[in-house]
mmCIF file of C-alpha atoms in Angstrom:
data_model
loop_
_atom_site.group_PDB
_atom_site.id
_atom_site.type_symbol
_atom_site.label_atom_id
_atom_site.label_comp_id
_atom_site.label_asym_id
_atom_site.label_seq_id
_atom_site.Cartn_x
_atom_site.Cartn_y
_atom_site.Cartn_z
ATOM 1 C CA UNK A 1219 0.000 0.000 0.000
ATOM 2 C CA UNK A 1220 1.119 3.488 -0.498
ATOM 3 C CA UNK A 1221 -0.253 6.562 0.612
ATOM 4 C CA UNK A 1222 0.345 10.400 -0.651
ATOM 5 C CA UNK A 1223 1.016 13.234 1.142
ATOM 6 C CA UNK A 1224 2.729 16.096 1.273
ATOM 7 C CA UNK A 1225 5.413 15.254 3.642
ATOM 8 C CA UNK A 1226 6.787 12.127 2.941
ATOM 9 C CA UNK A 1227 8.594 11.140 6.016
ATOM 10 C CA UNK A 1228 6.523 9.826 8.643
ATOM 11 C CA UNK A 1229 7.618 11.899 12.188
ATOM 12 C CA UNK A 1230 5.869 9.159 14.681
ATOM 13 C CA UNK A 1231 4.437 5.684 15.116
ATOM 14 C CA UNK A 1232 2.546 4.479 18.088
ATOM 15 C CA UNK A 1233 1.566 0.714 18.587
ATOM 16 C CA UNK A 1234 -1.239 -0.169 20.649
ATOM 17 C CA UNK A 1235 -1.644 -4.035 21.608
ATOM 18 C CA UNK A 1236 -5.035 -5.375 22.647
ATOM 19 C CA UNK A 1237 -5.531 -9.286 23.597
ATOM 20 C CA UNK A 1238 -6.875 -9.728 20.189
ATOM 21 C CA UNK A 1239 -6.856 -6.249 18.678
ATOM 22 C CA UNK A 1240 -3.203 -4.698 17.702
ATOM 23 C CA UNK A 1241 -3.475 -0.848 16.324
ATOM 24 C CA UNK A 1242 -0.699 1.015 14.667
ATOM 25 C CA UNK A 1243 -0.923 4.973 14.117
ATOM 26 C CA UNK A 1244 1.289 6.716 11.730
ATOM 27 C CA UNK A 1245 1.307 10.180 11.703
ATOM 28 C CA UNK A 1246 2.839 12.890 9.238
ATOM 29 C CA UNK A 1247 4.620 16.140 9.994
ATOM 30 C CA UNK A 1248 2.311 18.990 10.862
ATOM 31 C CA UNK A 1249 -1.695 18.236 10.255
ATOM 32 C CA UNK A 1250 -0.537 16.729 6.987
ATOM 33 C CA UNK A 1251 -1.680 12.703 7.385
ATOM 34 C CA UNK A 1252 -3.177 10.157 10.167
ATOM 35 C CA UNK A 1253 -3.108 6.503 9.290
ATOM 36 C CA UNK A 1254 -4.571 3.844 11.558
ATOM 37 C CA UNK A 1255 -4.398 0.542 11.353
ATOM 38 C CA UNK A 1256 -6.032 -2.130 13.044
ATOM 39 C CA UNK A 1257 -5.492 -5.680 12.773
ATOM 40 C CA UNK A 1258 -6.855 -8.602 14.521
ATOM 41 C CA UNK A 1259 -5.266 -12.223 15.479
ATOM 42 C CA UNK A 1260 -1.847 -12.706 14.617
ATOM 43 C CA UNK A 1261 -1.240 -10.713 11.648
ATOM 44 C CA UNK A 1262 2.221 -8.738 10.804
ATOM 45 C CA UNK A 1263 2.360 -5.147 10.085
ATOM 46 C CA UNK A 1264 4.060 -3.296 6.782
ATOM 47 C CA UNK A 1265 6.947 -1.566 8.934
ATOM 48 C CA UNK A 1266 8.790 0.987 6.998
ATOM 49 C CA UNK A 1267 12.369 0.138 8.198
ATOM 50 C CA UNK A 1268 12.137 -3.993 6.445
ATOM 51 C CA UNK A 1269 9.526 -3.011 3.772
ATOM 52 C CA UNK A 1270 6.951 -6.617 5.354
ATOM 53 C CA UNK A 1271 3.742 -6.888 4.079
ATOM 54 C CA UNK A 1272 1.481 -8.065 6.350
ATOM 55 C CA UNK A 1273 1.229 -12.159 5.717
ATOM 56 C CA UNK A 1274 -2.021 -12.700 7.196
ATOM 57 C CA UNK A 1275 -4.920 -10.184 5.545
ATOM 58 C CA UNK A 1276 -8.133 -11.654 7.483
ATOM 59 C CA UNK A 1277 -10.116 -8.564 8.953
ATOM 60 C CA UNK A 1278 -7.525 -6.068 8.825
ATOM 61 C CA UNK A 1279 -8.976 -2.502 8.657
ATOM 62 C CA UNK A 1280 -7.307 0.575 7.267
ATOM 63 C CA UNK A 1281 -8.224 4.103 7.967
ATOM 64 C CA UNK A 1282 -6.169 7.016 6.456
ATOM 65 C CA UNK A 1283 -7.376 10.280 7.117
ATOM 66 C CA UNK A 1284 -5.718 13.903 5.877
ATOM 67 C CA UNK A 1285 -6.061 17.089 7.308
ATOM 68 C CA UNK A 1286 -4.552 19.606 5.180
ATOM 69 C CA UNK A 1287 -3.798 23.309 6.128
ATOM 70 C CA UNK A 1288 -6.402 25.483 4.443
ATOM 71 C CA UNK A 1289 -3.663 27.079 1.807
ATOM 72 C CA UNK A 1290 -5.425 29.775 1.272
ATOM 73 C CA UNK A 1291 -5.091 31.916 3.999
ATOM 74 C CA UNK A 1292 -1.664 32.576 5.457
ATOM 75 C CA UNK A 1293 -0.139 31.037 9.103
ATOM 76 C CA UNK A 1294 0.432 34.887 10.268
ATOM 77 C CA UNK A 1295 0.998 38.207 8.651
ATOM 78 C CA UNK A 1296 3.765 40.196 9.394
ATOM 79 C CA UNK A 1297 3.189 43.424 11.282
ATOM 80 C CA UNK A 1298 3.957 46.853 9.227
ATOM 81 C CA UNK A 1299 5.640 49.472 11.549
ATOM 82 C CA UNK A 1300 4.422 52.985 11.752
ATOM 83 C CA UNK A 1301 7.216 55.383 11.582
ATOM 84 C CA UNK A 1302 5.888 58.576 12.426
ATOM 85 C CA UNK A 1303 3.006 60.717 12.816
ATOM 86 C CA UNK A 1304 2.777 61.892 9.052
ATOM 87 C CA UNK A 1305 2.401 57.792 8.797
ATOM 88 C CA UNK A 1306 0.047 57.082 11.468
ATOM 89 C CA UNK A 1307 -2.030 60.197 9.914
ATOM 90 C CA UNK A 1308 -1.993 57.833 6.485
ATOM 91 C CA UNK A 1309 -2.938 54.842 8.133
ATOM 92 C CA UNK A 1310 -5.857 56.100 9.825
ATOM 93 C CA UNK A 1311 -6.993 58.251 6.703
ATOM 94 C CA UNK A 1312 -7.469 54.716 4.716
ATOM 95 C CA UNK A 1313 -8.390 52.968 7.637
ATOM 96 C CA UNK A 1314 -11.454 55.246 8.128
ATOM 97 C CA UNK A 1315 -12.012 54.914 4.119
ATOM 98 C CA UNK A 1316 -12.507 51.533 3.884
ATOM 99 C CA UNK A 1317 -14.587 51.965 7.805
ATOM 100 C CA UNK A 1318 -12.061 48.918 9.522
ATOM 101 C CA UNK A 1319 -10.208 49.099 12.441
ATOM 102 C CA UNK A 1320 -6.711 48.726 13.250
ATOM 103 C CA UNK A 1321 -4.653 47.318 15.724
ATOM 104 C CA UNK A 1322 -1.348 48.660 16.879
ATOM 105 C CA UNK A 1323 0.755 47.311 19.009
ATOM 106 C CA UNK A 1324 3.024 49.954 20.862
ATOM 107 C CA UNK A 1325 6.496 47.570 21.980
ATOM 108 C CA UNK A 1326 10.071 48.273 22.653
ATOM 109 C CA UNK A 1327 12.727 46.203 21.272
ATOM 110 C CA UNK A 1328 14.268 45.428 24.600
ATOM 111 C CA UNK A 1329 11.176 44.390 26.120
ATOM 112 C CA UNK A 1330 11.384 40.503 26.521
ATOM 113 C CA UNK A 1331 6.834 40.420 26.493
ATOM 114 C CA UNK A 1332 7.147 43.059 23.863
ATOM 115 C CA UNK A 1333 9.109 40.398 21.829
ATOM 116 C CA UNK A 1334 7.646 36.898 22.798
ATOM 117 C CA UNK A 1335 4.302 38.687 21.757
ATOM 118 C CA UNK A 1336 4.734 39.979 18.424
ATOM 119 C CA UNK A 1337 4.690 36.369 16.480
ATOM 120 C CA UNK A 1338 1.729 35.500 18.554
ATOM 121 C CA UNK A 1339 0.210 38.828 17.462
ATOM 122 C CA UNK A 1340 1.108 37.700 13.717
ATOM 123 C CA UNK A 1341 -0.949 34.412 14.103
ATOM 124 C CA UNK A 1342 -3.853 36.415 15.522
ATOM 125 C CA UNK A 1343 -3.314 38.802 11.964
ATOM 126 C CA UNK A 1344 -3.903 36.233 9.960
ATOM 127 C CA UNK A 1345 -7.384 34.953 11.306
ATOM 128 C CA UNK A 1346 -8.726 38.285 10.980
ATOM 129 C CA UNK A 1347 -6.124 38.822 7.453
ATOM 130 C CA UNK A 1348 -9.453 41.385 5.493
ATOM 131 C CA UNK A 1349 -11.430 42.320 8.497
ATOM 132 C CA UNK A 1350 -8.735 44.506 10.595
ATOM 133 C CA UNK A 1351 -4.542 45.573 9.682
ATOM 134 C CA UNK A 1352 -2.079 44.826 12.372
ATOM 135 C CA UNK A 1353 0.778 47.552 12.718
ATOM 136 C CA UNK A 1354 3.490 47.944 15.193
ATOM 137 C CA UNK A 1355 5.529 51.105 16.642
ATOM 138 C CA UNK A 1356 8.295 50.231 18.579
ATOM 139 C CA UNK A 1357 9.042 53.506 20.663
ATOM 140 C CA UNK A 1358 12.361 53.822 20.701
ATOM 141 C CA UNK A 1359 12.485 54.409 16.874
ATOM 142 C CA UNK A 1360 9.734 56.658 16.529
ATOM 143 C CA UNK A 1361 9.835 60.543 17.711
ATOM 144 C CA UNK A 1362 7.947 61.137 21.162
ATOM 145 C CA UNK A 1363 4.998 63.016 19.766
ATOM 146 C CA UNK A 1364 3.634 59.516 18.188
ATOM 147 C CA UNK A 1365 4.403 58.029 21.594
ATOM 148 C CA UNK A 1366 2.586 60.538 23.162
ATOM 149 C CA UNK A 1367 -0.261 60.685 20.656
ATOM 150 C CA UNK A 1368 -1.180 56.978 21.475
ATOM 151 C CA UNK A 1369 -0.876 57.742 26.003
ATOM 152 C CA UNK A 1370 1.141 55.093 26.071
ATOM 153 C CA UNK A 1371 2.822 54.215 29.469
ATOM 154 C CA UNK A 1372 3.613 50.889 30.017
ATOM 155 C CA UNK A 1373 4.652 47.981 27.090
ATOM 156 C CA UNK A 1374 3.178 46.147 24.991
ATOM 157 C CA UNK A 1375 0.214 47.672 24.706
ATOM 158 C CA UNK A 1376 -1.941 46.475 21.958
ATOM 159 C CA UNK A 1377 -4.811 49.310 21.066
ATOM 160 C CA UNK A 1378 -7.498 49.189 18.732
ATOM 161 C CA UNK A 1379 -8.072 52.260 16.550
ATOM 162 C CA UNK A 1380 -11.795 53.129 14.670
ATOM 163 C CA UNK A 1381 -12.627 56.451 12.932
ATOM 164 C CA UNK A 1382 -9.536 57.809 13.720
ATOM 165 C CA UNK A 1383 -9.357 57.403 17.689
ATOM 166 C CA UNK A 1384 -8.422 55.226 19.831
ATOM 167 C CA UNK A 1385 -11.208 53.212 21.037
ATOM 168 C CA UNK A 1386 -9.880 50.393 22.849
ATOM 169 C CA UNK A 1387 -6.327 48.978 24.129
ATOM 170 C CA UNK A 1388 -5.012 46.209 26.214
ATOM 171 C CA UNK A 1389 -1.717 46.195 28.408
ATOM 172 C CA UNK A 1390 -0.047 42.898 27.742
ATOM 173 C CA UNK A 1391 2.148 42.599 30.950
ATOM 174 C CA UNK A 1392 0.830 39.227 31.809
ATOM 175 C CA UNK A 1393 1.060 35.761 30.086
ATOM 176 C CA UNK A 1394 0.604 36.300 26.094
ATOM 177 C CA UNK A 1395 -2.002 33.502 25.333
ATOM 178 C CA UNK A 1396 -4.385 35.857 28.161
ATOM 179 C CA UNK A 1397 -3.318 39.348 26.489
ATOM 180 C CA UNK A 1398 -3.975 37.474 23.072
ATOM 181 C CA UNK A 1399 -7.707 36.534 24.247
ATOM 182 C CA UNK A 1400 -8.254 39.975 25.866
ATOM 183 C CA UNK A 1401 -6.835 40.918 21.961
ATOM 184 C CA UNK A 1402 -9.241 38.568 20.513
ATOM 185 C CA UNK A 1403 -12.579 39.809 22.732
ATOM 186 C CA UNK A 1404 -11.390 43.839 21.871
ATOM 187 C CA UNK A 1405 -11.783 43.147 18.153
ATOM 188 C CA UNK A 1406 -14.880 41.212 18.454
ATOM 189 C CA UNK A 1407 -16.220 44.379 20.161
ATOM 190 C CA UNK A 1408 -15.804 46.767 17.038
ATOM 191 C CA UNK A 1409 -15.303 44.127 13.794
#
C-alpha cells in the first residue's frame, strides 16, 4: 500500500496491543496525514524500516485520514511598523475609508513580552487577514509626539483604533495567550 502526502517522512508511530486487537498509528509532519491501522489475530504489520507486508490479511482494517492546512489563507501576517506621525495620519486616513479598524501594538525592542508577543500577534493577523490591519511602533524608533499621541505608558500595549481614535487597548504585561484573548474579545467588540 502506499499513501500520498505532502510530507513524505513519517515523524511518529505508536503501537497499541489489545488481547486480540493490535493498532498502529502513523502520523505525518504537521496536520498533513493520520493513518490507523487495526489488525486482529496474529497478523504482521508493513513496517517501513524492512519493507513486510502483512502475511495474514483476514479482517484487517485501514483508515487514512488527511487534514490539510487550508492554503489559502496565510499562518500569520507580518506586522507593518508605523514610523511617524505623518504615517500614522496615512494609516488612519485609509483605515477610516474603507470603515475597519486597526490594531497597533506599541512595543520596545528590549522588552522581553514586547518580543515573545509579536509572532503570537502575527498568528492572531492572519485569522482576521481582510477584516482589521495589524501595525506595530516600537518607541524607541519613533519621535515622542507619536508616543505621546497613542498615552502610552507601560509595554506592549496592543490598542485598537476606529474612525480615527483610539477606542480600545489592552496592556499585555501578563502571560501572552491571556493578552492574546483579551486581543481577541477587543476586536470582536468593534469588527
Amino acid at each position: 500500500m502506499s499513501v500520498l502526502a505532502a510530507n513524505s517522512h513519517v515523524i511518529y508511530r505508536e503501537m497499541y496491543h489489545n488481547k486480540d486487537h493490535q493498532q498502529q498509528l502513523w502520523s505525518g509532519g504537521g496536520n498533513s496525514l493520520l493513518l490507523l491501522q487495526t489488525t486482529s489475530s496474529r497478523c504482521s504489520w508493513f513496517d517501513g524500516r524492512n519493507k513486510e507486508l502483512c502475511k495474514k490479511n483476514s479482517k484487517r482494517d485501514l483508515r487514512v485520514a488527511a487534514c490539510w492546512p487550508d492554503m489559502t489563507r496565510p499562518a500569520s501576517v507580518e506586522m507593518e511598523p508605523i514610523d511617524d506621525s505623518h504615517h500614522l495620519d496615512k494609516i488612519l486616513l485609509q483605515a477610516h475609508e474603507l470603515s475597519q479598524p486597526i490594531i497597533i501594538d506599541w512595543m520596545a525592542s528590549w522588552c522581553r513580552k514586547c518580543i515573545y508577543l509579536k509572532p503570537k500577534l502575527e498568528k492572531l493577523a492572519a485569522e482576521y487577514d481582510t477584516k482589521i490591519k495589524f501595525y506595530c511602533v516600537d518607541v524607541n524608533k519613533v519621535p515622542q509626539t507619536l508616543v505621546k499621541r497613542g498615552n502610552i505608558s507601560k509595554m506592549p500595549t496592543i490598542q485598537l483604533w476606529k474612525d480615527g481614535e483610539m477606542k480600545a487597548e489592552v496592556i499585555g504585561g501578563h502571560k501572552a495567550w491571556l493578552v492574546i484573548e483579551e486581543v481577541r474579545e477587543m476586536i470582536q467588540k468593534f469588527v
